Short mmCIF file of C-alpha atoms in Angstrom, two decimals:
data_model
loop_
_atom_site.label_atom_id
_atom_site.label_comp_id
_atom_site.label_asym_id
_atom_site.label_seq_id
_atom_site.Cartn_x
_atom_site.Cartn_y
_atom_site.Cartn_z
CA MET I 1471 -0.19 -0.06 0.08
CA LYS I 1472 3.03 2.32 0.75
CA ILE I 1473 4.34 1.77 -2.42
CA ALA I 1474 0.85 2.30 -4.25
CA ARG I 1475 0.63 5.58 -2.53
CA LEU I 1476 4.23 6.82 -3.49
CA PHE I 1477 4.39 5.75 -7.25
CA PRO I 1478 2.57 9.13 -8.69
CA LEU I 1479 4.99 11.19 -6.97
CA PHE I 1480 7.62 9.67 -8.54
CA LEU I 1481 6.17 9.66 -12.14
CA THR I 1482 5.76 13.05 -11.12
CA ALA I 1483 9.28 13.91 -9.88
CA LEU I 1484 10.58 11.73 -12.97
CA ALA I 1485 8.50 13.99 -15.44
CA ALA I 1486 10.30 17.05 -13.60
CA THR I 1487 13.27 16.16 -14.04
CA ALA I 1488 12.67 15.33 -17.75
CA GLU I 1489 12.28 19.15 -18.49
CA ILE I 1490 15.52 20.54 -16.75
CA PRO I 1491 17.75 20.81 -19.49
CA ALA I 1492 21.30 18.99 -19.62
CA ARG I 1493 23.50 21.72 -19.06
CA PRO I 1494 23.33 25.51 -17.51
CA GLU I 1495 23.80 27.36 -20.33
CA HIS I 1496 20.40 25.90 -21.78
CA LEU I 1497 18.34 27.13 -19.40
CA THR I 1498 15.55 29.19 -20.61
CA PHE I 1499 13.81 32.17 -18.37
CA PRO I 1500 10.59 34.68 -19.41
CA GLU I 1501 11.80 37.90 -20.23
CA LEU I 1502 11.41 40.61 -17.50
CA GLN I 1503 8.69 42.71 -17.98
CA PHE I 1504 9.19 46.14 -16.88
CA ASP I 1505 8.19 49.47 -17.73
CA PRO I 1506 10.10 52.50 -16.35
CA PRO I 1507 8.32 55.24 -14.71
CA ALA I 1508 7.49 58.45 -16.19
CA ALA I 1509 9.33 61.30 -15.00
CA ALA I 1510 6.00 63.73 -15.85
CA GLN I 1511 3.78 61.83 -13.36
CA PHE I 1512 6.14 63.05 -10.47
CA ARG I 1513 7.02 66.34 -11.72
CA VAL I 1514 6.13 69.39 -10.20
CA GLU I 1515 6.81 73.02 -10.70
CA LEU I 1516 6.90 74.72 -7.36
CA GLN I 1517 5.44 78.46 -7.53
CA THR I 1518 8.58 79.21 -5.37
CA GLY I 1519 11.05 78.56 -8.13
CA PRO I 1520 12.44 74.82 -7.41
CA VAL I 1521 11.21 72.26 -9.33
CA ALA I 1522 10.23 69.33 -7.16
CA TYR I 1523 10.21 65.09 -8.30
CA VAL I 1524 7.48 64.15 -5.46
CA VAL I 1525 7.19 60.36 -4.62
CA PRO I 1526 4.77 58.93 -2.20
CA ASP I 1527 6.00 55.71 -0.92
CA ARG I 1528 4.08 54.14 2.08
CA GLU I 1529 5.99 51.38 2.48
CA LEU I 1530 8.07 52.60 5.83
CA PRO I 1531 6.82 55.86 8.34
CA LEU I 1532 10.32 57.79 6.74
CA VAL I 1533 10.61 60.45 4.31
CA ASN I 1534 13.97 61.24 1.90
CA LEU I 1535 14.38 64.50 0.66
CA SER I 1536 17.02 65.86 -1.17
CA ILE I 1537 17.80 69.13 -2.76
CA LEU I 1538 20.48 69.81 -5.59
CA VAL I 1539 21.51 73.12 -6.19
CA ARG I 1540 22.78 74.96 -9.21
CA CYS I 1541 26.68 76.03 -7.56
CA GLY I 1542 29.76 74.53 -7.47
CA LYS I 1543 33.80 74.71 -7.34
CA TYR I 1544 33.90 76.55 -10.80
CA LEU I 1545 32.25 79.62 -9.34
CA GLU I 1546 34.90 79.95 -6.29
CA PRO I 1547 37.35 83.03 -6.93
CA VAL I 1548 40.55 82.28 -8.07
CA GLY I 1549 42.62 82.28 -4.85
CA GLN I 1550 39.73 81.26 -2.87
CA GLU I 1551 40.16 77.59 -3.89
CA GLY I 1552 37.72 75.19 -1.08
CA LEU I 1553 35.37 78.17 -0.43
CA ALA I 1554 33.02 75.80 -2.23
CA SER I 1555 33.59 72.87 -0.18
CA LEU I 1556 33.83 74.79 3.25
CA THR I 1557 30.25 76.50 2.41
CA GLY I 1558 28.92 73.13 1.79
CA VAL I 1559 30.20 71.55 4.82
CA LEU I 1560 29.13 74.19 7.24
CA LEU I 1561 25.90 74.79 6.18
CA PHE I 1562 24.91 72.10 8.81
CA GLN I 1563 28.04 71.72 10.80
CA GLY I 1564 28.32 75.57 11.12
CA GLY I 1565 24.58 75.92 13.03
CA THR I 1566 22.11 78.51 12.33
CA GLU I 1567 21.40 82.45 13.04
CA ARG I 1568 19.00 80.43 16.12
CA LEU I 1569 21.10 77.98 16.79
CA THR I 1570 24.68 77.04 17.69
CA ALA I 1571 26.40 74.32 15.96
CA SER I 1572 25.91 72.33 19.29
CA GLU I 1573 22.30 73.23 19.84
CA LEU I 1574 21.65 72.16 15.60
CA GLU I 1575 23.62 68.48 16.15
CA GLU I 1576 21.07 67.97 19.58
CA GLN I 1577 17.85 68.83 17.77
CA ALA I 1578 18.77 66.97 14.80
CA ALA I 1579 19.60 63.95 17.26
CA PHE I 1580 16.62 64.36 18.80
CA LEU I 1581 14.37 63.66 16.02
CA ALA I 1582 16.23 61.06 14.73
CA ALA I 1583 16.81 63.08 11.57
CA GLN I 1584 19.99 62.97 9.38
CA PHE I 1585 21.19 66.12 7.81
CA GLN I 1586 23.94 66.18 4.86
CA THR I 1587 25.02 68.86 3.27
CA SER I 1588 28.27 69.47 0.74
CA VAL I 1589 29.06 71.45 -2.45
CA ASP I 1590 31.10 69.94 -5.09
CA ALA I 1591 32.57 70.40 -8.58
CA THR I 1592 29.28 71.21 -10.36
CA ALA I 1593 26.36 71.19 -7.55
CA GLY I 1594 25.43 71.51 -3.77
CA ASN I 1595 23.07 68.88 -2.27
CA VAL I 1596 21.37 69.39 0.72
CA SER I 1597 19.79 66.19 2.46
CA LEU I 1598 17.15 65.10 4.70
CA ASN I 1599 15.96 61.77 6.29
CA LEU I 1600 13.50 61.79 9.13
CA LEU I 1601 10.60 59.81 10.61
CA SER I 1602 7.57 61.30 8.71
CA LYS I 1603 5.69 62.30 12.14
CA ASP I 1604 8.68 64.84 12.51
CA LEU I 1605 8.40 66.61 9.26
CA ASP I 1606 7.32 69.87 10.71
CA GLU I 1607 10.46 69.56 13.14
CA GLY I 1608 12.21 68.78 10.62
CA PHE I 1609 11.45 71.03 7.56
CA GLY I 1610 11.75 73.69 10.41
CA LEU I 1611 15.54 73.03 10.71
CA LEU I 1612 15.97 72.68 7.10
CA ARG I 1613 14.90 75.81 6.51
CA GLU I 1614 17.27 77.37 8.97
CA ILE I 1615 20.04 75.57 7.00
CA LEU I 1616 18.89 76.35 3.66
CA ALA I 1617 18.02 80.11 4.69
CA ARG I 1618 19.96 81.40 7.81
CA PRO I 1619 23.03 79.76 8.22
CA ARG I 1620 25.77 80.60 10.78
CA PHE I 1621 28.96 79.42 9.64
CA GLN I 1622 30.42 79.27 13.25
CA GLU I 1623 33.76 80.49 13.17
CA ASP I 1624 35.45 77.63 15.55
CA LYS I 1625 33.90 75.46 13.16
CA LEU I 1626 35.24 77.12 10.12
CA LYS I 1627 38.43 76.92 11.99
CA LEU I 1628 38.16 73.33 12.66
CA ARG I 1629 37.64 72.18 9.01
CA LYS I 1630 40.27 74.28 8.22
CA ASP I 1631 42.91 72.68 10.42
CA GLN I 1632 41.07 69.28 9.06
CA MET I 1633 41.83 69.97 5.41
CA PHE I 1634 45.25 71.02 6.15
CA GLN I 1635 45.69 67.84 7.72
CA GLU I 1636 44.56 66.34 4.01
CA MET I 1637 47.08 68.08 2.49
CA ARG I 1638 49.88 66.67 4.58
CA GLN I 1639 48.85 63.24 3.66
CA ARG I 1640 48.51 64.45 -0.63
CA ASN I 1641 51.30 62.41 -1.55
CA ASP I 1642 51.01 59.57 0.55
CA GLU I 1643 49.33 57.45 -1.66
CA THR I 1644 49.78 57.08 -5.26
CA ALA I 1645 45.72 56.75 -5.91
CA ALA I 1646 45.82 60.02 -4.80
CA ILE I 1647 48.88 61.14 -6.78
CA GLU I 1648 47.57 59.38 -10.03
CA GLY I 1649 44.11 60.81 -9.40
CA ARG I 1650 45.46 64.50 -9.39
CA GLU I 1651 47.77 64.09 -12.52
CA LEU I 1652 44.63 62.15 -14.05
CA GLY I 1653 42.59 65.28 -14.15
CA ARG I 1654 45.82 67.27 -15.63
CA LEU I 1655 46.46 64.78 -18.20
CA GLY I 1656 42.85 64.20 -18.96
CA LEU I 1657 41.44 67.99 -19.10
CA GLY I 1658 44.29 70.49 -18.58
CA GLU I 1659 46.75 71.88 -16.21
CA ARG I 1660 45.12 75.31 -15.46
CA PHE I 1661 40.96 73.58 -16.31
CA TRP I 1662 38.74 74.51 -13.36
CA THR I 1663 38.58 71.58 -12.02
CA ASN I 1664 42.09 71.34 -11.05
CA ARG I 1665 42.48 74.16 -9.26
CA ASP I 1666 42.47 72.53 -5.75
CA PHE I 1667 42.61 74.05 -2.22
CA THR I 1668 46.22 75.10 -0.91
CA SER I 1669 47.77 76.66 2.27
CA ASN I 1670 47.42 79.91 0.67
CA SER I 1671 43.70 79.94 -0.50
CA LEU I 1672 42.35 78.27 2.62
CA ALA I 1673 44.16 81.52 4.73
CA ALA I 1674 42.24 83.77 2.52
CA ILE I 1675 38.75 82.22 3.06
CA SER I 1676 36.75 84.22 5.77
CA ARG I 1677 33.41 83.49 7.27
CA GLU I 1678 32.03 86.51 5.25
CA ASP I 1679 33.40 84.76 1.73
CA LEU I 1680 30.96 81.76 2.88
CA ARG I 1681 28.20 84.34 3.91
CA ALA I 1682 28.94 85.81 0.43
CA PHE I 1683 28.89 82.69 -1.65
CA HIS I 1684 25.69 81.12 0.06
CA ARG I 1685 23.53 84.30 -0.34
CA ARG I 1686 24.62 84.75 -4.16
CA TRP I 1687 23.41 80.65 -4.96
CA PHE I 1688 21.45 79.06 -2.17
CA HIS I 1689 17.95 80.30 -3.85
CA PRO I 1690 15.42 78.49 -4.72
CA ARG I 1691 15.62 79.55 -7.85
CA ASN I 1692 18.94 77.45 -8.16
CA PHE I 1693 16.94 74.35 -6.15
CA VAL I 1694 15.88 70.78 -7.91
CA VAL I 1695 14.35 68.80 -5.17
CA ALA I 1696 13.78 64.99 -5.12
CA VAL I 1697 11.74 63.94 -2.41
CA SER I 1698 9.69 60.30 -1.52
CA GLY I 1699 8.38 58.77 1.48
CA ASP I 1700 5.79 58.39 3.87
CA PHE I 1701 3.17 61.63 2.78
CA GLU I 1702 0.33 62.86 1.03
CA ARG I 1703 1.39 63.89 -2.67
CA ASP I 1704 -0.71 67.09 -2.23
CA ALA I 1705 0.22 68.10 1.71
CA MET I 1706 4.07 67.52 0.36
CA ILE I 1707 3.49 70.08 -2.29
CA ALA I 1708 2.15 72.09 0.19
CA ARG I 1709 4.99 71.94 2.73
CA LEU I 1710 7.85 72.60 -0.07
CA GLU I 1711 6.14 75.84 -1.40
CA LYS I 1712 6.16 76.74 2.07
CA LEU I 1713 9.74 75.79 2.95
CA PHE I 1714 11.17 77.88 -0.09
CA ALA I 1715 8.61 81.01 0.53
CA ASP I 1716 9.38 84.79 1.42
CA TRP I 1717 13.53 84.09 1.16
CA PRO I 1718 15.58 86.49 2.76
CA PHE I 1719 17.60 87.14 -0.25
CA PRO I 1720 17.74 87.75 -3.71
CA GLY I 1721 20.27 85.44 -5.06
CA GLU I 1722 21.88 85.09 -8.49
CA THR I 1723 21.47 83.02 -11.61
CA PRO I 1724 25.07 81.02 -11.74
CA PRO I 1725 26.95 81.49 -15.22
CA PRO I 1726 27.34 78.04 -17.87
CA ILE I 1727 29.96 75.84 -16.25
CA PRO I 1728 32.74 76.06 -18.19
CA ALA I 1729 34.04 73.67 -20.65
CA ASN I 1730 36.97 74.14 -22.12
CA PRO I 1731 39.19 71.23 -21.86
CA GLU I 1732 42.70 70.60 -23.10
CA PHE I 1733 43.80 66.72 -23.41
CA ALA I 1734 47.63 66.22 -23.18
CA ALA I 1735 50.07 65.29 -25.93
CA PRO I 1736 50.62 62.07 -26.56
CA GLY I 1737 52.90 60.29 -24.53
CA VAL I 1738 53.98 58.56 -21.05
CA TYR I 1739 54.17 60.66 -18.07
CA LEU I 1740 55.95 58.84 -14.85
CA VAL I 1741 55.43 59.97 -11.53
CA HIS I 1742 58.43 58.49 -9.20
CA LYS I 1743 57.32 56.88 -5.72
CA ASP I 1744 59.05 54.27 -3.83
CA VAL I 1745 56.94 51.28 -3.96
CA ASN I 1746 57.14 48.10 -5.94
CA GLN I 1747 53.91 48.22 -7.84
CA GLY I 1748 53.02 50.42 -10.63
CA ARG I 1749 49.91 52.28 -11.31
CA VAL I 1750 49.12 52.34 -14.59
CA ALA I 1751 46.38 54.79 -16.80
CA VAL I 1752 46.06 55.09 -20.57
CA LEU I 1753 44.05 58.12 -21.36
CA LEU I 1754 42.31 58.84 -24.66
CA PRO I 1755 39.59 61.48 -25.41
CA GLY I 1756 36.25 61.11 -24.63
CA LEU I 1757 33.08 62.27 -25.47
CA MET I 1758 29.88 63.98 -23.97
CA ARG I 1759 26.98 62.15 -22.35
CA ASP I 1760 24.65 63.87 -25.39
CA ASP I 1761 26.96 62.73 -27.96
CA PRO I 1762 24.75 60.72 -30.62
CA ASP I 1763 27.46 57.50 -30.24
CA HIS I 1764 27.27 57.73 -26.44
CA LEU I 1765 25.18 54.69 -26.05
CA ALA I 1766 27.06 52.72 -28.46
CA ALA I 1767 30.53 53.53 -26.82
CA VAL I 1768 29.46 52.58 -23.56
CA VAL I 1769 28.86 49.09 -25.26
CA MET I 1770 32.31 49.01 -26.40
CA ASN I 1771 34.00 50.11 -23.36
CA ASP I 1772 32.17 47.43 -21.74
CA ILE I 1773 33.28 44.86 -23.99
CA LEU I 1774 36.98 46.17 -24.13
CA GLY I 1775 37.24 46.93 -20.32
CA GLY I 1776 34.34 47.80 -18.40
CA GLY I 1777 32.64 44.63 -18.03
CA GLY I 1778 34.38 43.00 -15.27
CA PHE I 1779 35.68 39.77 -16.05
CA THR I 1780 34.00 38.79 -18.98
CA SER I 1781 36.19 42.36 -21.01
CA ARG I 1782 38.68 41.74 -23.05
CA ILE I 1783 41.15 43.97 -20.98
CA MET I 1784 40.61 42.14 -17.61
CA ASN I 1785 40.84 38.77 -19.38
CA ARG I 1786 44.05 39.86 -21.47
CA VAL I 1787 46.06 41.06 -17.91
CA ARG I 1788 44.47 39.27 -15.36
CA THR I 1789 43.67 35.96 -17.17
CA GLU I 1790 46.07 35.32 -19.50
CA GLU I 1791 48.60 36.82 -18.19
CA GLY I 1792 48.39 36.84 -14.43
CA LEU I 1793 50.02 40.32 -14.05
CA ALA I 1794 47.21 42.29 -12.14
CA TYR I 1795 44.40 41.71 -9.75
CA SER I 1796 42.20 44.02 -11.68
CA ALA I 1797 42.29 45.83 -14.75
CA GLY I 1798 39.68 47.47 -16.70
CA SER I 1799 38.13 50.64 -18.50
CA SER I 1800 36.08 53.40 -17.93
CA LEU I 1801 34.05 55.54 -20.07
CA GLN I 1802 31.51 57.88 -18.12
CA GLY I 1803 30.65 60.78 -20.90
CA GLY I 1804 31.08 63.96 -19.78
CA THR I 1805 27.91 65.86 -18.75
CA TYR I 1806 29.35 69.14 -19.00
CA PHE I 1807 32.51 68.67 -21.02
CA PRO I 1808 33.85 65.52 -22.67
CA THR I 1809 35.62 63.17 -20.21
CA PRO I 1810 38.44 60.93 -21.02
CA LEU I 1811 38.40 56.98 -21.73
CA ILE I 1812 41.01 55.82 -19.14
CA ALA I 1813 42.04 52.07 -18.92
CA SER I 1814 43.88 51.32 -15.54
CA LEU I 1815 45.89 48.81 -13.15
CA GLN I 1816 48.43 47.96 -11.09
CA THR I 1817 50.75 45.56 -11.63
CA LYS I 1818 54.41 44.83 -10.80
CA SER I 1819 57.14 47.63 -11.27
CA GLY I 1820 58.61 45.34 -13.97
CA THR I 1821 55.70 44.03 -16.03
CA VAL I 1822 54.44 47.78 -16.26
CA PRO I 1823 55.73 48.42 -19.86
CA TYR I 1824 54.43 44.72 -21.08
CA ALA I 1825 51.27 45.80 -19.45
CA ILE I 1826 50.84 49.14 -20.82
CA ALA I 1827 51.60 47.24 -24.29
CA LEU I 1828 48.77 44.59 -23.53
CA VAL I 1829 46.18 47.02 -23.13
CA LEU I 1830 46.96 49.10 -26.14
CA GLU I 1831 46.97 45.73 -28.14
CA GLU I 1832 43.40 45.13 -26.79
CA MET I 1833 42.21 48.60 -28.06
CA LYS I 1834 44.14 47.89 -31.43
CA ARG I 1835 42.38 45.20 -31.85
CA MET I 1836 38.68 46.39 -30.73
CA ALA I 1837 39.06 49.41 -33.79
CA GLY I 1838 40.22 47.04 -36.33
CA GLU I 1839 38.13 44.45 -36.40
CA PRO I 1840 34.40 43.78 -34.99
CA VAL I 1841 33.54 42.26 -31.64
CA THR I 1842 31.88 38.87 -31.75
CA GLU I 1843 28.14 38.48 -31.73
CA ASP I 1844 28.40 36.50 -28.34
CA GLU I 1845 30.06 39.78 -26.68
CA LEU I 1846 27.32 42.26 -28.39
CA VAL I 1847 24.73 40.20 -27.33
CA GLY I 1848 26.01 39.63 -23.91
CA THR I 1849 26.80 43.07 -22.92
CA VAL I 1850 23.50 44.38 -24.20
CA ALA I 1851 21.19 42.08 -22.90
CA GLY I 1852 23.31 42.86 -19.09
CA MET I 1853 22.76 46.11 -19.12
CA ILE I 1854 19.17 45.78 -20.26
CA GLU I 1855 19.57 42.92 -16.90
CA ARG I 1856 20.38 45.73 -14.81
CA PHE I 1857 18.43 48.61 -16.38
CA PRO I 1858 15.23 48.20 -13.79
CA ARG I 1859 17.54 48.54 -10.47
CA ALA I 1860 18.59 52.27 -11.42
CA PHE I 1861 14.45 52.31 -10.35
CA ALA I 1862 14.45 49.75 -7.69
CA SER I 1863 12.93 52.36 -4.75
CA LYS I 1864 10.81 55.32 -4.54
CA ALA I 1865 14.01 57.07 -3.12
CA GLN I 1866 15.70 56.25 -6.33
CA VAL I 1867 13.43 57.18 -8.67
CA ALA I 1868 12.64 60.72 -7.32
CA ALA I 1869 16.83 61.27 -7.29
CA LEU I 1870 17.33 60.03 -10.26
CA PHE I 1871 15.24 62.17 -12.25
CA ALA I 1872 16.03 65.02 -10.11
CA GLN I 1873 19.27 64.53 -11.27
CA GLU I 1874 18.04 64.34 -14.97
CA GLU I 1875 16.39 67.99 -14.86
CA PHE I 1876 19.49 69.26 -12.58
CA THR I 1877 22.00 68.33 -15.57
CA GLY I 1878 19.46 69.13 -18.82
CA ARG I 1879 19.28 65.63 -20.25
CA PHE I 1880 15.06 65.63 -18.74
CA ALA I 1881 14.80 68.91 -21.12
CA ARG I 1882 16.90 67.73 -24.33
CA ASP I 1883 15.82 64.01 -24.34
CA PRO I 1884 12.76 63.29 -22.39
CA GLY I 1885 12.45 59.86 -23.76
CA TYR I 1886 15.87 58.68 -22.87
CA TYR I 1887 15.00 56.05 -20.07
CA PRO I 1888 11.20 54.71 -21.91
CA ASN I 1889 13.51 54.53 -24.93
CA TYR I 1890 16.65 53.04 -23.63
CA ARG I 1891 16.32 49.39 -24.08
CA ALA I 1892 15.29 49.76 -27.83
CA ARG I 1893 18.48 52.00 -28.45
CA LEU I 1894 20.40 49.22 -27.14
CA ARG I 1895 18.48 46.67 -29.15
CA ALA I 1896 19.20 48.49 -32.33
CA ILE I 1897 22.94 48.90 -32.03
CA THR I 1898 25.18 46.56 -34.07
CA ARG I 1899 28.82 45.26 -34.35
CA GLU I 1900 29.34 47.71 -36.84
CA ASP I 1901 28.16 50.63 -34.57
CA VAL I 1902 30.66 49.20 -31.87
CA GLN I 1903 33.60 49.25 -34.16
CA ARG I 1904 32.37 52.63 -35.71
CA VAL I 1905 32.95 54.14 -32.10
CA ALA I 1906 36.00 51.75 -31.29
CA ARG I 1907 37.66 53.22 -34.47
CA ARG I 1908 36.26 57.32 -33.49
CA LEU I 1909 37.67 56.80 -29.89
CA LEU I 1910 40.70 54.62 -29.80
CA HIS I 1911 43.40 55.67 -30.88
CA PRO I 1912 46.63 54.32 -29.35
CA ASP I 1913 49.09 56.85 -31.12
CA ARG I 1914 47.06 59.80 -29.56
CA ALA I 1915 46.83 58.29 -26.21
CA ALA I 1916 48.72 59.90 -22.50
CA VAL I 1917 49.99 57.25 -20.79
CA LEU I 1918 50.46 58.09 -16.89
CA VAL I 1919 52.51 55.80 -14.50
CA VAL I 1920 52.98 56.79 -11.09
CA GLY I 1921 55.59 54.00 -9.50
CA HIS I 1922 59.30 53.36 -8.95
CA ARG I 1923 60.73 54.89 -11.60
CA ASP I 1924 64.49 52.69 -11.86
CA ASP I 1925 62.11 49.52 -11.70
CA ILE I 1926 59.82 50.49 -14.21
CA LEU I 1927 62.00 51.84 -16.66
CA ARG I 1928 64.20 48.68 -16.21
CA GLY I 1929 61.21 46.34 -17.47
CA HIS I 1930 61.13 42.92 -16.82
CA PRO I 1931 63.59 40.22 -18.39
CA ASN I 1932 60.80 37.73 -20.04
CA HIS I 1933 59.58 40.56 -21.96
CA ALA I 1934 61.06 43.32 -24.65
CA GLU I 1935 58.80 46.00 -24.01
CA ARG I 1936 59.93 49.30 -22.38
CA LEU I 1937 58.08 51.99 -21.98
CA HIS I 1938 59.91 53.84 -24.83
CA SER I 1939 58.74 51.49 -26.84
CA VAL I 1940 54.84 51.06 -25.96
CA ALA I 1941 53.73 54.03 -26.43
CA THR I 1942 53.61 57.28 -29.12
CA GLY I 1943 55.62 60.06 -27.60
CA PRO I 1944 58.41 60.87 -25.44
CA VAL I 1945 58.45 59.45 -22.04
CA THR I 1946 58.26 62.64 -19.02
CA GLU I 1947 59.14 61.85 -15.80
CA LEU I 1948 56.90 64.71 -13.78
CA ALA I 1949 57.40 65.67 -10.76
CA LEU I 1950 55.24 65.43 -7.13
CA ARG I 1951 53.74 68.36 -6.22
CA ASP I 1952 54.14 70.39 -2.85
CA PRO I 1953 51.28 69.20 -1.00
CA PHE I 1954 50.59 73.19 0.58
CA THR I 1955 50.74 74.73 -3.14
CA LEU I 1956 50.38 71.81 -5.91
CA GLU I 1957 52.86 73.47 -7.72
CA PRO I 1958 55.40 70.80 -8.97
CA LEU I 1959 58.72 70.15 -6.86
CA ALA I 1960 60.74 70.25 -10.55
CA PRO I 1961 59.68 71.25 -13.70
CA PRO I 1962 59.00 68.25 -15.99
CA ARG I 1963 62.01 66.48 -16.98
CA PRO I 1964 62.45 63.85 -20.22
CA ILE I 1965 63.69 60.88 -20.05
CA ALA I 1966 66.04 59.58 -22.83
CA PRO I 1967 65.63 55.46 -23.98
CA ALA I 1968 68.31 53.43 -22.54
CA GLN I 1969 71.39 52.76 -24.28
CA LYS I 1970 71.66 49.08 -25.59
CA ASN I 1971 74.82 47.44 -24.54
#
């Protein structure tokens, strides 16, 4: 009897097993059905000036709010580098006209409210996360932070002291040295993004300078708002109107962001640092995010080096040659000015020239022959699969659409997200090769190397490649920069090829 009862179950299990493919790659899955939300359904033009993206979400009793501000480092007067950053940090940390810094911190802690304020290269950001039951008190504090900051003198001094300590460490790590020189090679020595704070510029900044910077740019006309969480839409719109009403100063409209970068001359640029590994970055001129070729270029870069372990650079440099733990490339596309394509890796000093040669070979191969159908299909499928993650939460939806509004892409291309997957699917192997031919010119590469000069120049006995043979242009030694002035400690020095015995 027991066998009789189990026999139907056995037949069912056998039938199910018969439907399982023999190999994992034969598995099939239903196509993911996902339609991105429409930005227009959340967009509100407030009467007080800002555009807001208002996205209710009743799942948790929380509210997330972020205000993007049209200001940034590019508005700093020459000689006052660091002013934008100081203003951003001290909006909250420096108290308000009514509350000292410690009192403001105590009130925020009492509400379990998290305030974060900053100003970076092209935007300010003021954010608030708190329980929905505390919206009145939280928005009251937010109004004070936005409209009437104190910029408390002792907090200004403390932050300057912290920045001074940061300056001391500027040459300690090769990653910091590399990042600093990358900006200069990719955009130009005097491009505004490379004007970082110095000891003299910090000394030239006063509390009144912070107040003036704030009063010029922190006005609701310059705000874009993202808010999501536990609220009724109309009630939140009314709260936002109240938050920005009757602003105490007129503010100004900021000028356009300067967009005149200059890419470095081809060659190898070597910065000496006494370490046993070399950092390598191969730079090529890039493109704008709004360029018609941008999406095809992103696909190309994913296959070249942006796709992790499936990418060509990673496979060649790490998997086949074992030269580096990580190797790859990035191509973001500039929002306000073209930003470079960068292939990067770390490897032992002696194998730096050989690793550079491998990266340049992969670039030549990408431009010289079409990618395989499997590479294209896999990359496009992966990008389509990842697409819904950008909209995974209501907070992400609000923040994404606010960012699109802030940078202007929503106005220029409102169909970007609705059409994203169709545009991806339309990219062909020929498109990928065309943009590779446009962008991947190894003879135009500026190669930055940070590491032990003599060991890198010596190369490796098992490989014939040397720095002078791997790239077009001369090899130039760049000196470290004075950490307090950011001026080079010595002028650039050409390095002659080693004489053969």
